Backbone as a ProteinNet text record, in pm:
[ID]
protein_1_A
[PRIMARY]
XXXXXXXXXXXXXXXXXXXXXXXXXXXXXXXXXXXXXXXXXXXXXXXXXXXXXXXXXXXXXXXXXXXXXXXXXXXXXXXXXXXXXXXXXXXXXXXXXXXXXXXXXXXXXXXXXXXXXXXXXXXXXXXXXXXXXXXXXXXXXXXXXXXXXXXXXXXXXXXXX
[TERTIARY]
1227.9	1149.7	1000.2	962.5	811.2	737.4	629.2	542.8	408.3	372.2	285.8	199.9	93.1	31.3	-41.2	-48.5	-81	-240.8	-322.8	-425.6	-499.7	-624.1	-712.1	-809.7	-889.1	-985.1	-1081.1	-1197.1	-1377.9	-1396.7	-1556.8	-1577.4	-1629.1	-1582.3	-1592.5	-1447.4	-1332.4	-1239	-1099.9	-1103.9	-1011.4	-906.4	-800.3	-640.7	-610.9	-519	-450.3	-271.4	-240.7	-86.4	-67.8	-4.3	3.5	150.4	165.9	293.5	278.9	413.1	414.3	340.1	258.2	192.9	242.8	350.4	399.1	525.1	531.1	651	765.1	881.7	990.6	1000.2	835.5	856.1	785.4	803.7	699.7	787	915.1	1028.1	919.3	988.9	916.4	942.6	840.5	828.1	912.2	1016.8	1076	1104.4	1055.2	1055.3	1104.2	1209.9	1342.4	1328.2	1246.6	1351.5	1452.3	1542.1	1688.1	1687.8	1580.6	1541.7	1533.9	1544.7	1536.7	1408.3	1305.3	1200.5	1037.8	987	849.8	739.6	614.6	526	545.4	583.8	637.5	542.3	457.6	304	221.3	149	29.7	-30	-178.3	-237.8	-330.3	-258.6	-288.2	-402.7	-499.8	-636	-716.6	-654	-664.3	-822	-867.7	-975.6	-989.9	-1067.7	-1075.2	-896.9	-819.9	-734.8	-696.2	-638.9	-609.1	-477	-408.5	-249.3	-266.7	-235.2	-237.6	-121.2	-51.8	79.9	78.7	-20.7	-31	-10.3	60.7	113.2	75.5	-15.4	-37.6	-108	-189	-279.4	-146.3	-40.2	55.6	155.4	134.9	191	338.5	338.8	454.9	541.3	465.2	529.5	547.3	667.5	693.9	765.4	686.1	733.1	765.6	945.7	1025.1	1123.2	1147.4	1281.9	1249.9	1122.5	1110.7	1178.7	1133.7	1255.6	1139.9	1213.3	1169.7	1169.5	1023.3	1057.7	1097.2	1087.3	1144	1036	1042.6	915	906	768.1	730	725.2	834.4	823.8	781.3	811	762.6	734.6	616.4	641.5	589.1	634.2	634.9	541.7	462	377.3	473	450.8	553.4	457.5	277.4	223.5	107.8	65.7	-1.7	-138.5	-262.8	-354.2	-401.3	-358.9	-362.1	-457.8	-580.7	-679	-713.8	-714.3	-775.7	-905.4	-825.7	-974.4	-1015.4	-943.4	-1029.2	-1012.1	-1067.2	-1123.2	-1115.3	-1077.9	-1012.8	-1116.3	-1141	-1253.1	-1206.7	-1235.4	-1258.4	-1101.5	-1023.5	-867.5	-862.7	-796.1	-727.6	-609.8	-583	-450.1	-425.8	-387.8	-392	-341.3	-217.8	-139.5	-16.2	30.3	143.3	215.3	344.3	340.9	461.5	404.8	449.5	537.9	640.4	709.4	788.6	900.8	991.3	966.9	933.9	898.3	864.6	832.3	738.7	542.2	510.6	374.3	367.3	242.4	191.6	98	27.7	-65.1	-158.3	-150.5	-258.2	-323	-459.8	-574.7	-675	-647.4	-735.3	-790.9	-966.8	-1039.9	-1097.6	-1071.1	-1071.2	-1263.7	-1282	-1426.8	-1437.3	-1465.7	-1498.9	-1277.2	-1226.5	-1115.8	-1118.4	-1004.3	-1050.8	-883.4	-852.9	-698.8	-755	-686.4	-726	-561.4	-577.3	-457.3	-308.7	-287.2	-179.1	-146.9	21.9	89.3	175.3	153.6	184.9	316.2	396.8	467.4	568.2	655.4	785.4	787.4	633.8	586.5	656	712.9	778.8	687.2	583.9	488.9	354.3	286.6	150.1	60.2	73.9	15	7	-46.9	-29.1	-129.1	-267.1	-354.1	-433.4	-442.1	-480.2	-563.8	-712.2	-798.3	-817.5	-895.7	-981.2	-1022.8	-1168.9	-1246.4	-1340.7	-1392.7	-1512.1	-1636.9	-1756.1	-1830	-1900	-1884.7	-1943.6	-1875.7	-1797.7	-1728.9	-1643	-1611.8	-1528.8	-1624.8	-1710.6	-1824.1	-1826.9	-1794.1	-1782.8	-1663.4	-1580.3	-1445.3	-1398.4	-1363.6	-1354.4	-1159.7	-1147.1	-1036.9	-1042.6	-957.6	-1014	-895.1	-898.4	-760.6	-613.5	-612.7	-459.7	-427	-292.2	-219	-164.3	-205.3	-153.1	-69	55.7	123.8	243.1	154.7	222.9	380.7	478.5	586.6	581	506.1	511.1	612.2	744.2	772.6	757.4	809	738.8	814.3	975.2	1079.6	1019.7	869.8	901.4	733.9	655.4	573.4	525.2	457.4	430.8	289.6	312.1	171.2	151.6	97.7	58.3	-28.6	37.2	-85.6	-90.5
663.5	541.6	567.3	676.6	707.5	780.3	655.4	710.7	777.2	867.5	971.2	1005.8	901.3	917.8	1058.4	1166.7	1342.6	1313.5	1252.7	1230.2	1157.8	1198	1157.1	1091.5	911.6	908.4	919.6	868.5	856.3	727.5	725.9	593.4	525.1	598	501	499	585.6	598.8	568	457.8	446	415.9	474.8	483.5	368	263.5	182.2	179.6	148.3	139.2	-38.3	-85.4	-238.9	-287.2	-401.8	-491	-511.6	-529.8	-557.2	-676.7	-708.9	-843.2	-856.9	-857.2	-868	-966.4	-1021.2	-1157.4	-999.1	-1063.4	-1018.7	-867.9	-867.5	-710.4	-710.4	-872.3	-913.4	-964.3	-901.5	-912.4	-849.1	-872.7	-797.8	-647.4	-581.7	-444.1	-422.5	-353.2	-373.7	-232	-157.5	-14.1	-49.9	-5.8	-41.4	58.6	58.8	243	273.3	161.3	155.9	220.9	150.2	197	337.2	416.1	561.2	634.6	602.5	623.9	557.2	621.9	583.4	594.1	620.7	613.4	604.6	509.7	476.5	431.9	409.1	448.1	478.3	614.2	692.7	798.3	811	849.8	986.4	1063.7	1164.2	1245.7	1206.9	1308.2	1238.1	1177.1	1115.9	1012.7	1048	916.7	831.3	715.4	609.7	589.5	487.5	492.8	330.1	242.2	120.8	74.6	-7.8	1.6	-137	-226.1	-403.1	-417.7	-482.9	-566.2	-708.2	-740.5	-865.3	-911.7	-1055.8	-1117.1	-1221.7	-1292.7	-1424.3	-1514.4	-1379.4	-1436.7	-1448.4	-1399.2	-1374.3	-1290.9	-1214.9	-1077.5	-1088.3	-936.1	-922.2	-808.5	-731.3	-593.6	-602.6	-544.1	-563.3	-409.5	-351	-269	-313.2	-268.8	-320.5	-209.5	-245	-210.9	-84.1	-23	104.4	175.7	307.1	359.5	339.2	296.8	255.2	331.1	358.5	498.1	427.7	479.8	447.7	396.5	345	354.5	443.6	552.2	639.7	751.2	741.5	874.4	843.7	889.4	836.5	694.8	703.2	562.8	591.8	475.1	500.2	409.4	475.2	328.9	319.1	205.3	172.1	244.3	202.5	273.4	334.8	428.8	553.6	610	642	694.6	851.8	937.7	1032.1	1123	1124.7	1188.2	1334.3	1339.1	1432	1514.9	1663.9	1754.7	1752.7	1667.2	1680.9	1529	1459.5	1319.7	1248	1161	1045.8	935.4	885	766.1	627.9	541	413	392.1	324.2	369.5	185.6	149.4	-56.1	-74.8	-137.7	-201.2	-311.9	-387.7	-507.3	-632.7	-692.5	-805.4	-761.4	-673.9	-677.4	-733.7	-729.8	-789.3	-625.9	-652.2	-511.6	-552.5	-554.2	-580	-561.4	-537.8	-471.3	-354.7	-282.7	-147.1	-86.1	-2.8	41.7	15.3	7.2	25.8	27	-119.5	-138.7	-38.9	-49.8	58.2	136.1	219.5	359.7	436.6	402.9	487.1	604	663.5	796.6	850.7	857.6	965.1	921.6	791.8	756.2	660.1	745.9	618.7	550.2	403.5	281.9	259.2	227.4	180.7	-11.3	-82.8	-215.7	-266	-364.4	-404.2	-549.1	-572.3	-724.7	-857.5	-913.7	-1031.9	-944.3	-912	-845.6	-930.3	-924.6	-1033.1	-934.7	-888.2	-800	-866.9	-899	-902	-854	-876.4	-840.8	-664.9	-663.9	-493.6	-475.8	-360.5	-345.6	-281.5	-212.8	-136.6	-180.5	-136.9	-163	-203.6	-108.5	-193.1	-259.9	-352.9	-418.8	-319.1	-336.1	-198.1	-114.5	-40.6	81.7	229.1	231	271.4	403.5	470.7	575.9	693.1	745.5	866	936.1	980.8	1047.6	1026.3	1090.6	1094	916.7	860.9	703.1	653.2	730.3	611	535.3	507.3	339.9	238.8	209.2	119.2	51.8	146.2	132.5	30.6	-19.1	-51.5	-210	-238	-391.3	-431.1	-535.1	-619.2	-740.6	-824.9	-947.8	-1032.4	-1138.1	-1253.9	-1210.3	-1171.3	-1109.4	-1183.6	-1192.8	-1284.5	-1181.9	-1167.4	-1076.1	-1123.6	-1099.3	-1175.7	-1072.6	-1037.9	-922.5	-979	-884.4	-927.8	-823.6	-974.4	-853.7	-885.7	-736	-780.2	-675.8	-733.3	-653.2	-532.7	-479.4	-418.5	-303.7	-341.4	-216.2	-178	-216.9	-179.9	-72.1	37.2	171.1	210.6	204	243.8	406.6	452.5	575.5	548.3	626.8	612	769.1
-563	-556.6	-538.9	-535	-491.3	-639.6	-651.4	-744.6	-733.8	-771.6	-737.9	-850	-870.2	-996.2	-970.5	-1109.1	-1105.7	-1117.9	-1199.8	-1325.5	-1241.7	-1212.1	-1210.5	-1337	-1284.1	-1393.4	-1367.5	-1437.6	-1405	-1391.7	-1394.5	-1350.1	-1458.5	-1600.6	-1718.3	-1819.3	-1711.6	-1748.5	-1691.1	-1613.9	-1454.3	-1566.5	-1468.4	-1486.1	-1389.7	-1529.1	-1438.3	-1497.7	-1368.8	-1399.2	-1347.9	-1440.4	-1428.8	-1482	-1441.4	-1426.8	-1602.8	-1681.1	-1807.5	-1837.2	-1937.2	-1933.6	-2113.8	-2191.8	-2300.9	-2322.6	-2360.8	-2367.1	-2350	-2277	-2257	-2158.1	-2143.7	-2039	-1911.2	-1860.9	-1735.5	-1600.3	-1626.3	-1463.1	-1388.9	-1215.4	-1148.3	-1130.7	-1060.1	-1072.1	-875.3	-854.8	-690.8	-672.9	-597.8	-523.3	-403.2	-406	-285.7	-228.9	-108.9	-6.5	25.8	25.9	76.7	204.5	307.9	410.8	466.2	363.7	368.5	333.7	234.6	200.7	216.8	263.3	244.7	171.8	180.8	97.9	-74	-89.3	-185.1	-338.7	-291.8	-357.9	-298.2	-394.6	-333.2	-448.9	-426.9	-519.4	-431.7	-366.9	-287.6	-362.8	-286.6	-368.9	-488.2	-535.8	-691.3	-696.5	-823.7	-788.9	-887.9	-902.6	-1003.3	-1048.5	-992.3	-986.5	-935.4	-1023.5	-1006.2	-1026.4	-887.9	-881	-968.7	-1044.5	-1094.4	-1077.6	-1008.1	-997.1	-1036.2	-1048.9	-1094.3	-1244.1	-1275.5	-1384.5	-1440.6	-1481.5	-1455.2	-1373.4	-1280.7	-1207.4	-1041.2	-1042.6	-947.3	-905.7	-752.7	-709.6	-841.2	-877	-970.9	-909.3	-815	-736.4	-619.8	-584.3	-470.1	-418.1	-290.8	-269.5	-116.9	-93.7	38.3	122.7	199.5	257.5	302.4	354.7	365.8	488.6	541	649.4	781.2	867.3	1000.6	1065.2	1127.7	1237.5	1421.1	1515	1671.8	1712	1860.9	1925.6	1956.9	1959.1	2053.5	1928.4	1825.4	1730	1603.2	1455.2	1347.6	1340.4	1269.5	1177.7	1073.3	987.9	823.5	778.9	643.6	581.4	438.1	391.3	286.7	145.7	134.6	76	129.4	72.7	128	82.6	76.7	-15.1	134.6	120	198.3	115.9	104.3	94.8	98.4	218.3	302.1	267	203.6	187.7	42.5	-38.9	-176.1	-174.8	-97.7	-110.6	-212.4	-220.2	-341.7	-360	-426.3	-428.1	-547.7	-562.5	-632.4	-609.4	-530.4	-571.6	-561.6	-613.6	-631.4	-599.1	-531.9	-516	-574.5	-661.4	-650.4	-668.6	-632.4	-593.4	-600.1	-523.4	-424.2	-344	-338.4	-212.9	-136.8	-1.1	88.6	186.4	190.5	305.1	382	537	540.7	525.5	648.5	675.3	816.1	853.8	970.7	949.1	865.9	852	732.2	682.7	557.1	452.9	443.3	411	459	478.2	494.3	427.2	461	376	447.9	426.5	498.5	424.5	457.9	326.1	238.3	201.4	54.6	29	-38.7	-22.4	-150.3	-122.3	-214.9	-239.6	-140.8	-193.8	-154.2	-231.8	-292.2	-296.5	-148.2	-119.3	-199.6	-281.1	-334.1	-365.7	-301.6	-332.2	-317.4	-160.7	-108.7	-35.1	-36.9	71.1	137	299.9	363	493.3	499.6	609.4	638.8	766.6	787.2	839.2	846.9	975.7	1108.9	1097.3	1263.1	1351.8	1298.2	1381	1409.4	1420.4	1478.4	1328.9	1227.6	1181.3	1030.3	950.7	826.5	717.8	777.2	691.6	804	754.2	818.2	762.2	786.2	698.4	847	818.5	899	766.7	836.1	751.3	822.8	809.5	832.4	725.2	745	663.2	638.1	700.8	707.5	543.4	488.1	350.9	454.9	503.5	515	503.6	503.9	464.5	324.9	205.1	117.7	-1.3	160.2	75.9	120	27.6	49.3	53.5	124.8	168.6	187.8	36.2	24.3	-33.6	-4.1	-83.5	-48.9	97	142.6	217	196.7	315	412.9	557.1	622.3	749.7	730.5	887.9	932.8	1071.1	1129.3	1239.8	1222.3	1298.5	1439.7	1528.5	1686.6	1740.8	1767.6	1850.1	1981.4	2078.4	2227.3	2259.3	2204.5	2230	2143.5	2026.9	1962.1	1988.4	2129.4	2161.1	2188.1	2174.1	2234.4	2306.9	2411.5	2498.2	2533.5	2577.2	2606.7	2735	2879.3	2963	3034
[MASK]
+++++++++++++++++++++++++++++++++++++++++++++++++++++++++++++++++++++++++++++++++++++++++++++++++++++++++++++++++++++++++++++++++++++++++++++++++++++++++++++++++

């Protein structure tokens, strides 16, 4: 269930992967973890790089059911942009819906990334999105037209003192 785009594009050449928009090839797109899998999209390293789930001007992808980690030990994001030392840049998400999991999305590293018209709920963990970097790029990235509604509950709280 986990797609792992290889290919990097430019920034007069962005790679997009998108929902069918052709009479008869526009069902939805559903990445099931069968609560066993996570990061279920991720573009590790990758740059100029645009997810479109969208159909009609409405979420067409849906990535669900991912594997739940404990309190206190793992947790899981359903999708992922894990960066790190060869830094990823321009990356899109855009109209998803994420739900049913340990943790929505996670972005680390990534500068100029762009969450647009995501419907995120049904989170067991702490959190819906979730960015951190160095180097002052988080500045660069925008989060806009999402419906975000987190499921707290208190049994799956984790403090540290």
């Amino acid at each position: 269930p986990s797609h792992d785009k290889g290919a990097c594009g430019t920034a007069g050449n962005v790679i997009t992967i998108r929902s069918g928009q052709d009479s008869g090839h526009t069902g939805q797109v559903i990445f099931d973890g069968d609560a066993t899998y996570n990061n279920m999209i991720h573009t590790n390293g990758k740059s100029y790089v645009t997810i479109d789930g969208t159909y009609n001007s409405t979420r067409n992808w849906r990535v669900t059911n991912g594997k739940i980690g404990t309190p206190g030990g793992d947790y899981y994001d359903l999708v992922a942009f894990y960066n790190g030392s060869s830094a990823g840049s321009k990356i899109v998400l855009r109209g998803l819906q994420i739900d049913t999991g340990s943790n929505g999305v996670y972005v680390r590293d990534c500068d100029g990334f762009e969450l647009d018209n995501l419907y995120i709920y049904g989170i067991q963990h702490d959190h819906l999105i979730a960015a951190e970097g160095s180097s002052g790029g988080l500045g660069n990235n925008k989060i806009h037209h999402c419906d975000l509604r987190h499921r707290y509950s208190t049994a799956m709280r984790h403090t540290t003192t």
